[in-house]
Tab-separated table of C-alpha atoms in Angstrom:
chain	number	residue	atom	x	y	z
X	1	MET	CA	-25.280	16.411	-20.295
X	2	PRO	CA	-26.916	17.660	-23.467
X	3	THR	CA	-25.168	16.621	-26.900
X	4	LYS	CA	-25.011	18.128	-30.468
X	5	LYS	CA	-27.807	16.144	-31.815
X	6	GLN	CA	-30.080	17.648	-28.765
X	7	GLY	CA	-30.763	20.610	-31.011
X	8	LYS	CA	-31.899	23.427	-29.332
X	9	LYS	CA	-32.110	21.822	-25.944
X	10	MET	CA	-29.996	24.218	-23.673
X	11	SER	CA	-27.409	22.842	-21.176
X	12	GLN	CA	-27.936	23.809	-17.721
X	13	ALA	CA	-25.225	26.431	-18.168
X	14	GLU	CA	-26.591	28.023	-20.579
X	15	ALA	CA	-30.348	28.052	-18.935
X	16	THR	CA	-28.500	29.445	-16.035
X	17	LEU	CA	-26.723	32.175	-18.033
X	18	VAL	CA	-30.390	33.445	-19.788
X	19	ASN	CA	-31.880	33.308	-16.673
X	20	ALA	CA	-29.922	35.705	-15.138
X	21	LYS	CA	-29.554	38.033	-17.984
X	22	ASN	CA	-33.679	38.199	-18.100
X	23	ALA	CA	-33.157	39.242	-14.295
X	24	LEU	CA	-30.421	42.303	-14.634
X	25	ILE	CA	-32.790	45.025	-13.378
X	26	GLY	CA	-34.731	44.735	-9.997
X	27	ALA	CA	-33.600	41.469	-8.649
X	28	VAL	CA	-32.087	41.177	-5.224
X	29	ILE	CA	-29.406	38.628	-5.274
X	30	ALA	CA	-29.249	36.769	-1.906
X	31	ALA	CA	-25.712	36.873	-0.485
X	32	ILE	CA	-23.792	33.677	-1.370
X	33	ILE	CA	-21.065	33.071	1.303
X	34	GLY	CA	-17.960	32.510	-0.060
X	35	GLY	CA	-18.306	28.873	-0.137
X	36	ILE	CA	-16.375	26.216	-1.957
X	37	PHE	CA	-17.513	24.447	-5.050
X	38	ILE	CA	-15.695	21.091	-4.804
X	39	LEU	CA	-15.249	19.696	-8.566
X	40	LEU	CA	-15.476	16.012	-9.674
X	41	ASN	CA	-11.843	15.115	-8.863
X	42	GLY	CA	-13.164	12.885	-5.856
X	43	TYR	CA	-12.121	12.943	-2.580
X	44	ILE	CA	-8.993	11.484	-0.875
X	45	ASN	CA	-9.873	7.996	0.080
X	46	LYS	CA	-11.750	7.169	-2.895
X	47	ASN	CA	-8.758	6.119	-5.355
X	48	THR	CA	-7.091	3.929	-3.187
X	49	PRO	CA	-4.925	0.824	-3.875
X	50	GLN	CA	-5.565	-2.579	-2.529
X	51	VAL	CA	-3.566	-3.262	0.151
X	52	GLU	CA	-0.611	-5.437	-0.496
X	53	ILE	CA	0.176	-9.037	0.679
X	54	ILE	CA	0.768	-8.736	4.271
X	55	ASP	CA	3.797	-10.014	6.049
X	56	LYS	CA	2.982	-12.830	8.402
X	57	THR	CA	5.347	-12.524	10.842
X	58	GLY	CA	4.823	-8.876	11.690
X	59	SER	CA	2.506	-6.097	10.566
X	60	ALA	CA	0.401	-5.475	7.247
X	61	ALA	CA	2.508	-4.058	4.220
X	62	SER	CA	3.648	-0.692	5.150
X	63	SER	CA	3.642	1.278	1.942
X	64	SER	CA	1.258	3.676	1.881
X	65	GLY	CA	0.983	3.930	-2.200
X	66	ASN	CA	-1.401	6.795	-2.772
X	67	LEU	CA	-3.665	6.171	0.420
X	68	GLY	CA	-4.595	9.712	1.460
X	69	THR	CA	-3.639	11.743	-1.549
X	70	ASP	CA	-5.593	14.907	-1.063
X	71	ASN	CA	-6.709	15.319	-4.886
X	72	PHE	CA	-9.749	17.396	-5.076
X	73	GLY	CA	-8.993	21.171	-6.202
X	74	GLN	CA	-11.626	23.892	-5.053
X	75	SER	CA	-13.419	26.728	-6.844
X	76	PHE	CA	-15.238	29.267	-5.131
X	77	THR	CA	-18.849	30.418	-5.422
X	78	GLN	CA	-19.754	34.173	-5.802
X	79	SER	CA	-19.280	35.595	-2.678
X	80	ASN	CA	-21.036	38.734	-0.810
X	81	ILE	CA	-20.253	42.247	-2.683
X	82	PHE	CA	-19.500	44.266	-0.160
X	83	SER	CA	-19.396	47.783	-1.737
X	84	PRO	CA	-22.894	49.218	-0.913
X	85	GLY	CA	-25.390	49.746	-3.421
X	86	ASN	CA	-23.900	46.890	-6.021
X	87	ASN	CA	-26.630	44.535	-5.532
X	88	ASP	CA	-28.948	46.562	-7.782
X	89	ASN	CA	-26.062	47.364	-10.492
X	90	PRO	CA	-27.065	45.679	-13.953
X	91	GLU	CA	-23.332	45.008	-14.584
X	92	ASN	CA	-22.989	43.062	-11.220
X	93	GLN	CA	-25.943	40.905	-12.079
X	94	SER	CA	-24.546	40.372	-15.394
X	95	ALA	CA	-21.219	39.601	-14.294
X	96	LEU	CA	-22.888	37.268	-11.594
X	97	GLY	CA	-24.563	35.321	-14.446
X	98	PHE	CA	-21.468	34.678	-16.268
X	99	PHE	CA	-19.834	33.550	-13.240
X	100	LYS	CA	-22.473	31.068	-12.373
X	101	ALA	CA	-22.478	29.785	-15.504
X	102	ALA	CA	-18.801	29.302	-15.777
X	103	LEU	CA	-19.115	27.385	-12.599
X	104	GLN	CA	-21.769	25.161	-14.440
X	105	TYR	CA	-19.600	24.674	-17.528
X	106	GLN	CA	-16.409	24.033	-15.168
X	107	SER	CA	-18.648	21.241	-13.276
X	108	GLU	CA	-19.315	19.497	-16.656
X	109	LYS	CA	-15.685	19.640	-17.704
X	110	ASN	CA	-16.309	21.873	-20.760
X	111	TRP	CA	-13.158	24.100	-20.237
X	112	LYS	CA	-13.388	26.073	-23.120
X	113	ALA	CA	-17.281	27.519	-22.476
X	114	ALA	CA	-15.905	28.105	-18.964
X	115	ARG	CA	-12.885	29.947	-19.674
X	116	GLN	CA	-15.038	32.229	-22.225
X	117	SER	CA	-17.823	32.996	-19.386
X	118	TYR	CA	-15.143	33.672	-16.783
X	119	ALA	CA	-13.338	36.175	-19.054
X	120	LYS	CA	-17.039	38.262	-19.557
X	121	ALA	CA	-17.634	37.778	-15.807
X	122	GLU	CA	-13.702	39.118	-15.451
X	123	GLU	CA	-14.506	42.425	-17.761
X	124	LEU	CA	-17.494	43.262	-15.893
X	125	TYR	CA	-16.229	42.829	-12.122
X	126	LYS	CA	-13.121	44.963	-13.450
X	127	LYS	CA	-15.637	47.533	-14.336
X	128	ILE	CA	-17.188	47.843	-10.963
X	129	ASN	CA	-13.999	47.017	-9.205
X	130	ASP	CA	-14.838	43.963	-7.478
X	131	ILE	CA	-11.544	42.375	-6.390
X	132	VAL	CA	-12.771	39.717	-4.238
X	133	SER	CA	-14.759	38.299	-7.118
X	134	LEU	CA	-12.012	38.503	-9.169
X	135	GLY	CA	-9.840	37.024	-6.940
X	136	HIS	CA	-12.641	33.729	-7.304
X	137	ILE	CA	-12.197	33.882	-10.884
X	138	LYS	CA	-8.333	33.489	-10.803
X	139	ASN	CA	-8.783	30.854	-8.449
X	140	ASN	CA	-11.413	28.899	-10.806
X	141	LEU	CA	-9.124	29.748	-13.544
X	142	GLY	CA	-6.288	27.831	-11.915
X	143	ASN	CA	-8.191	24.926	-11.462
X	144	ILE	CA	-9.108	24.853	-15.063
X	145	GLU	CA	-5.593	24.823	-16.043
X	146	THR	CA	-4.598	21.927	-13.358
X	147	ASN	CA	-6.910	19.652	-14.869
X	148	GLN	CA	-5.835	20.885	-18.525
X	149	ASN	CA	-2.139	20.149	-16.919
X	150	ASN	CA	-1.063	23.643	-17.900
X	151	MET	CA	0.746	23.760	-14.560
X	152	GLY	CA	2.681	27.341	-15.488
X	153	SER	CA	-0.644	28.984	-15.786
X	154	ALA	CA	-2.491	27.302	-13.007
X	155	GLN	CA	0.567	28.383	-10.457
X	156	GLU	CA	0.062	32.210	-12.322
X	157	HIS	CA	-3.797	32.301	-11.940
X	158	TYR	CA	-3.535	31.227	-8.311
X	159	ASN	CA	-0.786	33.682	-7.405
X	160	GLU	CA	-3.023	36.367	-8.931
X	161	ALA	CA	-5.899	35.198	-6.777
X	162	ILE	CA	-3.773	35.142	-3.695
X	163	ASN	CA	-2.834	38.970	-4.423
X	164	LEU	CA	-6.345	39.873	-5.156
X	165	TYR	CA	-7.621	38.311	-1.776
X	166	GLN	CA	-4.450	40.272	-0.094
X	167	LYS	CA	-5.624	43.612	-1.621
X	168	ALA	CA	-8.937	43.157	-0.092
X	169	ILE	CA	-7.633	42.437	3.196
X	170	ASP	CA	-5.604	45.381	3.165
X	171	GLN	CA	-8.541	47.682	2.028
X	172	SER	CA	-10.859	46.221	4.280
X	173	ASN	CA	-11.722	47.843	7.830
X	174	LYS	CA	-14.193	45.408	9.160
X	175	ALA	CA	-12.707	42.157	10.992
X	176	ASP	CA	-15.206	39.732	9.848
X	177	ASP	CA	-14.475	41.067	6.186
X	178	LYS	CA	-10.452	40.503	6.623
X	179	LYS	CA	-11.602	36.753	8.309
X	180	ARG	CA	-13.391	35.870	5.460
X	181	TYR	CA	-10.868	37.080	2.800
X	182	ARG	CA	-8.072	35.327	4.761
X	183	HIS	CA	-10.139	31.910	4.371
X	184	LEU	CA	-10.486	32.159	0.596
X	185	GLN	CA	-6.704	33.261	0.385
X	186	ALA	CA	-5.666	30.335	2.321
X	187	SER	CA	-7.876	28.305	0.013
X	188	THR	CA	-5.837	28.873	-2.817
X	189	TYR	CA	-2.878	28.575	-0.948
X	190	TYR	CA	-3.900	24.901	-0.304
X	191	ASN	CA	-4.958	24.719	-3.983
X	192	LEU	CA	-1.456	25.412	-4.862
X	193	ALA	CA	-0.353	23.001	-2.254
X	194	LEU	CA	-2.028	20.198	-4.231
X	195	LEU	CA	-1.130	21.304	-7.365
X	196	TYR	CA	2.806	20.594	-6.107
X	197	ARG	CA	1.914	17.718	-4.176
X	198	ASN	CA	-0.128	15.845	-6.781
X	199	ASN	CA	0.649	17.375	-10.314
X	200	ILE	CA	4.264	18.706	-10.284
X	201	LYS	CA	5.123	16.097	-7.460
X	202	ASP	CA	7.307	18.433	-5.265
X	203	ASP	CA	6.277	17.756	-1.491
X	204	ASP	CA	8.770	20.560	-0.107
X	205	LYS	CA	6.783	23.030	-2.283
X	206	ALA	CA	3.536	21.798	-1.339
X	207	PHE	CA	4.089	21.540	2.441
X	208	GLU	CA	5.489	25.221	2.231
X	209	PHE	CA	2.081	26.600	0.773
X	210	CYS	CA	0.389	24.050	3.281
X	211	GLN	CA	2.049	25.919	6.099
X	212	LYS	CA	1.189	29.325	4.245
X	213	ALA	CA	-2.346	28.339	4.513
X	214	ALA	CA	-2.226	27.040	7.879
X	215	ASP	CA	-0.667	30.102	9.048
X	216	THR	CA	-3.530	32.448	7.225
X	217	ILE	CA	-6.578	30.675	7.827
X	218	ASP	CA	-8.906	30.960	11.085
X	219	THR	CA	-7.989	27.916	12.527
X	220	THR	CA	-11.095	28.316	14.977
X	221	ALA	CA	-13.424	27.991	11.984
X	222	LYS	CA	-15.882	25.340	12.324
X	223	GLU	CA	-15.607	23.768	8.811
X	224	ARG	CA	-13.311	21.428	7.239
X	225	LEU	CA	-10.473	23.284	5.287
X	226	PRO	CA	-8.158	23.448	8.487
X	227	GLY	CA	-8.375	20.189	9.025
X	228	ARG	CA	-7.617	19.225	5.258
X	229	ILE	CA	-4.454	21.453	5.814
X	230	TYR	CA	-3.007	19.859	8.548
X	231	PHE	CA	-3.589	16.345	6.876
X	232	THR	CA	-1.852	17.158	3.776
X	233	MET	CA	1.001	18.048	5.767
X	234	GLY	CA	0.616	15.229	7.496
X	235	MET	CA	0.685	12.701	4.680
X	236	ILE	CA	3.758	14.852	3.134
X	237	LYS	CA	5.419	13.927	6.454
X	238	PHE	CA	4.137	10.359	6.534
X	239	ASP	CA	5.547	9.856	2.839
X	240	LYS	CA	9.017	11.017	4.072
X	241	LYS	CA	8.987	8.663	7.136
X	242	ASP	CA	9.039	11.422	9.403
X	243	TYR	CA	6.448	10.092	11.987
X	244	LYS	CA	6.876	11.931	14.686
X	245	ALA	CA	5.861	14.912	12.634
X	246	SER	CA	3.155	13.218	11.140
X	247	VAL	CA	1.516	12.287	14.434
X	248	GLU	CA	1.410	16.079	15.409
X	249	TYR	CA	-0.497	17.036	12.342
X	250	PHE	CA	-2.927	13.825	12.227
X	251	LYS	CA	-3.650	15.027	15.766
X	252	LYS	CA	-4.617	18.359	14.518
X	253	SER	CA	-6.648	17.169	11.407
X	254	SER	CA	-8.361	14.295	13.552
X	255	GLN	CA	-9.541	17.079	16.209
X	256	TYR	CA	-11.098	19.160	13.559
X	257	TYR	CA	-12.910	16.054	12.209
X	258	LYS	CA	-13.966	14.900	15.704
X	259	ASN	CA	-15.149	18.525	16.228
X	260	LEU	CA	-17.643	18.741	12.884
X	261	GLN	CA	-18.577	15.290	13.345
X	262	ALA	CA	-17.334	14.327	9.645
X	263	ASP	CA	-17.268	10.733	10.194
X	264	ASP	CA	-15.651	10.064	6.603
X	265	LEU	CA	-12.726	12.491	7.165
X	266	MET	CA	-12.165	11.194	10.943
X	267	ALA	CA	-11.549	7.620	9.578
X	268	GLU	CA	-9.011	8.762	6.987
X	269	SER	CA	-7.216	10.907	9.693
X	270	PHE	CA	-7.265	8.791	12.672
X	271	TYR	CA	-6.224	5.691	10.409
X	272	PHE	CA	-2.829	7.636	9.397
X	273	LEU	CA	-2.716	8.631	12.949
X	274	ALA	CA	-2.538	4.984	13.723
X	275	ARG	CA	0.073	4.378	10.953
X	276	SER	CA	1.989	6.743	11.961
X	277	TYR	CA	2.384	5.631	15.806
X	278	ASN	CA	2.445	2.364	14.431
X	279	ASP	CA	5.254	2.889	12.455
X	280	LEU	CA	6.950	4.990	15.469
X	281	PHE	CA	6.185	1.614	17.152
X	282	LYS	CA	8.439	-0.533	14.918
X	283	GLN	CA	11.382	2.222	15.503
X	284	ALA	CA	11.309	2.181	19.186
X	285	LYS	CA	14.500	1.577	20.833
X	286	ASN	CA	13.508	0.227	24.050
X	287	ASN	CA	10.364	-1.766	25.422
X	288	GLN	CA	9.013	1.248	27.101
X	289	GLU	CA	8.366	2.875	23.878
X	290	GLU	CA	7.406	0.046	21.929
X	291	VAL	CA	4.233	-0.180	24.393
X	292	SER	CA	3.708	3.325	24.476
X	293	PHE	CA	3.315	3.524	20.829
X	294	ALA	CA	1.240	0.252	20.514
X	295	LYS	CA	-1.111	1.428	22.910
X	296	GLN	CA	-1.400	4.996	20.856
X	297	ALA	CA	-1.930	3.194	17.751
X	298	ILE	CA	-4.710	0.804	19.020
X	299	GLU	CA	-6.365	3.553	20.407
X	300	ALA	CA	-6.610	5.470	17.070
X	301	TYR	CA	-7.216	2.417	15.008
X	302	LYS	CA	-10.028	1.350	17.303
X	303	VAL	CA	-11.442	5.124	16.501
X	304	ALA	CA	-10.902	4.590	12.884
X	305	LEU	CA	-12.468	1.039	12.542
X	306	PRO	CA	-16.220	1.765	12.809
X	307	LEU	CA	-16.048	4.854	10.766
X	308	PHE	CA	-15.121	3.133	7.441
X	309	GLU	CA	-17.437	3.217	4.255
X	310	LYS	CA	-18.441	0.226	2.368
X	311	ASN	CA	-15.819	0.643	-0.094
X	312	GLN	CA	-13.037	1.036	2.162
X	313	ASP	CA	-12.492	-2.708	3.141
X	314	ASP	CA	-8.905	-2.517	2.130
X	315	LYS	CA	-8.194	-0.257	5.119
X	316	LYS	CA	-10.791	-1.810	7.555
X	317	VAL	CA	-8.906	-5.330	7.318
X	318	TYR	CA	-5.423	-3.493	7.331
X	319	THR	CA	-6.692	-2.068	10.731
X	320	LEU	CA	-8.171	-5.307	11.702
X	321	PHE	CA	-4.829	-6.988	11.175
X	322	GLU	CA	-2.449	-4.316	12.546
X	323	LEU	CA	-4.780	-4.322	15.834
X	324	GLY	CA	-4.441	-8.232	15.830
X	325	ASN	CA	-0.555	-7.690	15.877
X	326	LEU	CA	-0.169	-4.851	18.624
X	327	GLU	CA	-2.695	-6.673	20.976
X	328	GLU	CA	-0.360	-10.056	20.561
X	329	PHE	CA	2.602	-7.894	20.909
X	330	LEU	CA	1.118	-6.502	24.554
X	331	GLY	CA	0.084	-9.842	25.345
X	332	GLU	CA	-3.515	-9.452	24.950
X	333	TYR	CA	-3.886	-12.621	22.979
X	334	LYS	CA	-7.880	-13.064	23.274
X	335	GLU	CA	-8.142	-9.396	21.628
X	336	SER	CA	-5.782	-10.263	18.981
X	337	VAL	CA	-7.654	-13.702	18.261
X	338	ALA	CA	-10.726	-11.513	17.892
X	339	TYR	CA	-9.379	-9.153	15.329
X	340	PHE	CA	-7.032	-11.671	13.436
X	341	THR	CA	-10.279	-13.546	12.749
X	342	GLN	CA	-12.473	-10.616	11.609
X	343	ALA	CA	-9.201	-9.851	9.455
X	344	ALA	CA	-9.458	-13.588	7.864
X	345	TYR	CA	-13.310	-13.366	7.163
X	346	LEU	CA	-13.075	-10.102	5.709
X	347	TYR	CA	-10.122	-11.104	3.234
X	348	GLN	CA	-12.515	-13.897	2.589
X	349	LEU	CA	-15.138	-11.710	0.895
X	350	MET	CA	-12.424	-10.053	-0.503
X	351	LYS	CA	-11.340	-13.196	-2.354
X	352	GLU	CA	-7.677	-12.657	-1.237
X	353	ASP	CA	-6.856	-16.432	-0.336
X	354	TYR	CA	-3.294	-15.730	0.330
X	355	ASN	CA	-3.755	-13.046	3.191
X	356	GLU	CA	-6.771	-15.111	4.587
X	357	GLY	CA	-4.694	-17.698	5.101
X	358	VAL	CA	-2.002	-15.670	6.603
X	359	SER	CA	-4.718	-14.154	8.787
X	360	TRP	CA	-5.614	-17.708	10.061
X	361	GLU	CA	-2.168	-18.510	10.503
X	362	ARG	CA	-1.575	-15.468	13.344
X	363	THR	CA	-4.976	-16.476	14.820
X	364	GLY	CA	-3.943	-19.990	15.341
X	365	LEU	CA	-0.322	-18.653	16.729
X	366	ALA	CA	-2.221	-16.056	19.259
X	367	TYR	CA	-4.808	-19.117	20.334
X	368	GLN	CA	-1.556	-21.160	20.979
X	369	GLN	CA	-0.422	-18.322	23.642
X	370	ILE	CA	-3.409	-18.067	25.801
X	371	GLU	CA	-2.328	-19.395	28.897
X	372	ASP	CA	-5.865	-20.890	30.250
X	373	HIS	CA	-8.350	-23.637	28.904
X	374	HIS	CA	-5.113	-25.166	26.860
X	375	GLU	CA	-6.644	-27.922	25.223
X	376	GLU	CA	-9.744	-26.079	23.896
X	377	ASN	CA	-7.305	-23.247	22.759
X	378	CYS	CA	-4.923	-25.933	21.257
X	379	TYR	CA	-8.141	-27.274	19.223
X	380	ASN	CA	-8.961	-23.693	18.107
X	381	ALA	CA	-5.560	-23.233	16.896
X	382	HIS	CA	-5.498	-26.470	14.920
X	383	GLU	CA	-8.582	-25.421	13.262
X	384	SER	CA	-7.165	-21.894	12.371
X	385	TRP	CA	-4.091	-23.885	11.162
X	386	ARG	CA	-6.184	-25.976	8.971
X	387	LYS	CA	-7.799	-23.433	7.026
X	388	ALA	CA	-4.718	-21.627	6.800
X	389	LEU	CA	-3.147	-24.882	5.158
X	390	ILE	CA	-5.864	-25.492	2.784
X	391	LEU	CA	-5.514	-21.680	1.445
X	392	TYR	CA	-1.444	-21.930	1.096
X	393	LYS	CA	-1.786	-25.109	-1.003
X	394	LYS	CA	-4.712	-23.461	-2.905
X	395	GLU	CA	-1.936	-20.698	-3.571
X	396	LYS	CA	1.058	-23.152	-3.748
X	397	LYS	CA	2.660	-21.690	-0.667
X	398	GLU	CA	5.519	-24.622	-0.132
X	399	LYS	CA	7.049	-22.506	2.487
X	400	ASP	CA	4.155	-21.442	4.490
X	401	MET	CA	2.896	-24.867	4.568
X	402	ASP	CA	5.833	-26.011	6.054
X	403	ASP	CA	5.402	-23.230	8.421
X	404	ILE	CA	2.095	-24.697	9.762
X	405	LEU	CA	3.322	-28.077	9.962
X	406	SER	CA	6.095	-27.273	12.253
X	407	GLN	CA	3.682	-25.759	14.623
X	408	VAL	CA	2.051	-29.195	15.283
X	409	VAL	CA	4.639	-31.806	14.578
X	410	PRO	CA	6.175	-33.336	17.702
X	411	GLN	CA	9.828	-32.258	17.701
X	412	VAL	CA	13.001	-33.515	19.757
X	413	GLY	CA	13.269	-31.287	22.844
X	414	GLY	CA	9.457	-30.667	23.494
X	415	GLY	CA	8.426	-29.122	19.860
X	416	MET	CA	5.744	-26.400	19.935
X	417	VAL	CA	2.993	-25.751	22.483
X	418	CYS	CA	0.278	-27.319	20.505
X	419	TRP	CA	1.922	-30.103	18.754
X	420	ASP	CA	-0.361	-32.910	18.070
X	421	GLU	CA	0.884	-36.340	16.583
X	422	GLU	CA	-2.685	-37.238	15.158
X	423	VAL	CA	-3.458	-33.563	14.003
X	424	ALA	CA	0.401	-33.523	12.423
X	425	GLN	CA	-0.576	-36.697	10.328
X	426	GLU	CA	-3.666	-35.023	9.116
X	427	PHE	CA	-1.659	-31.899	7.875
X	428	LYS	CA	0.678	-33.800	6.184
X	429	ALA	CA	-2.075	-35.526	4.477
X	430	ILE	CA	-3.623	-31.994	2.988
X	431	ARG	CA	0.025	-30.939	2.509
X	432	GLY	CA	0.906	-34.017	0.406
X	433	LYS	CA	4.055	-34.939	2.215
């Protein structure tokens, strides 16, 4: 971005504005469909915390933190101008120039310049009575005020945008135009939902506006917004621990993203669908429910696992550990071994020694439960526990080291499945006891 020291060099926004003004008459502006300009806030899964220390006796840490927080705001580019003859109108072209310059300033976070350009565009759009473009301006001003932490002003602008889109819906006689305006209105409802969820921290109000967005938008539209709406509704229910409800919303968002082949969003959606099933598994009242929820969680985790991006190791390792845990519950011990082992190696790459140790300990416990090839599996269990013991000693985890020893030290009454006197002596030496 140009600085004051660069003198006469124009910013991209200024160049855009000059070019638009130079083409006031005779330029035929291509129709720019009412798309969505995503600002630089980032997408939901870019700011996720590392997975907390896992509980070796059960599942990985269940706290969601800010996982899945949908914290992007949306700003609209100029849409079609639907009044015949307006495309050649100098005031329209000038308004479009100011609008596009404002968008560029907004992307540069030059809020003052963006407001000034929007104000000039708004004045011109009022003259030609382009209420749809006025709606875009109000929506984008709402985004600016949100970024400036002016929540009252943001809400006011968003509500004005919603009312302008409603006016356009009421005045239009064309079904396709009405559908497009409803999409824009739903997008602004969704922006209000994000404002309440991320800034005001009122999830009840956020859910209310998500519901309005879902009721307004064309749910057959082949694009991401319906999926985002349902995903945010799912996250709100997930955070409230209403897992039966979150399952239903994540199923809807997952299906949208699957149809669009949007792998990044599919990973996030199936991941939280799996976590919802996983939490239902923990709350199950009988074995039949446990088995059912465990299988559904596994299915969803397996969809998410290969879709995680390189910067999502926290989610990937969580998924691997949970798959190991669930497969162990179902008696699929060889599968459990495979997942716990992968989790251990990934924790090693992440330099999380304690969590790596927990994963190796769980690997050993799974090996111990495999019925065939007892001697071979006990050897593999001992190897896994040895790795865990060394890591626990490094982390000074006394109780965890004792848990390892309890698996191999011969005990009165038979002891554990893979007890071994020689291994016990070796482990005691490592333990220093």
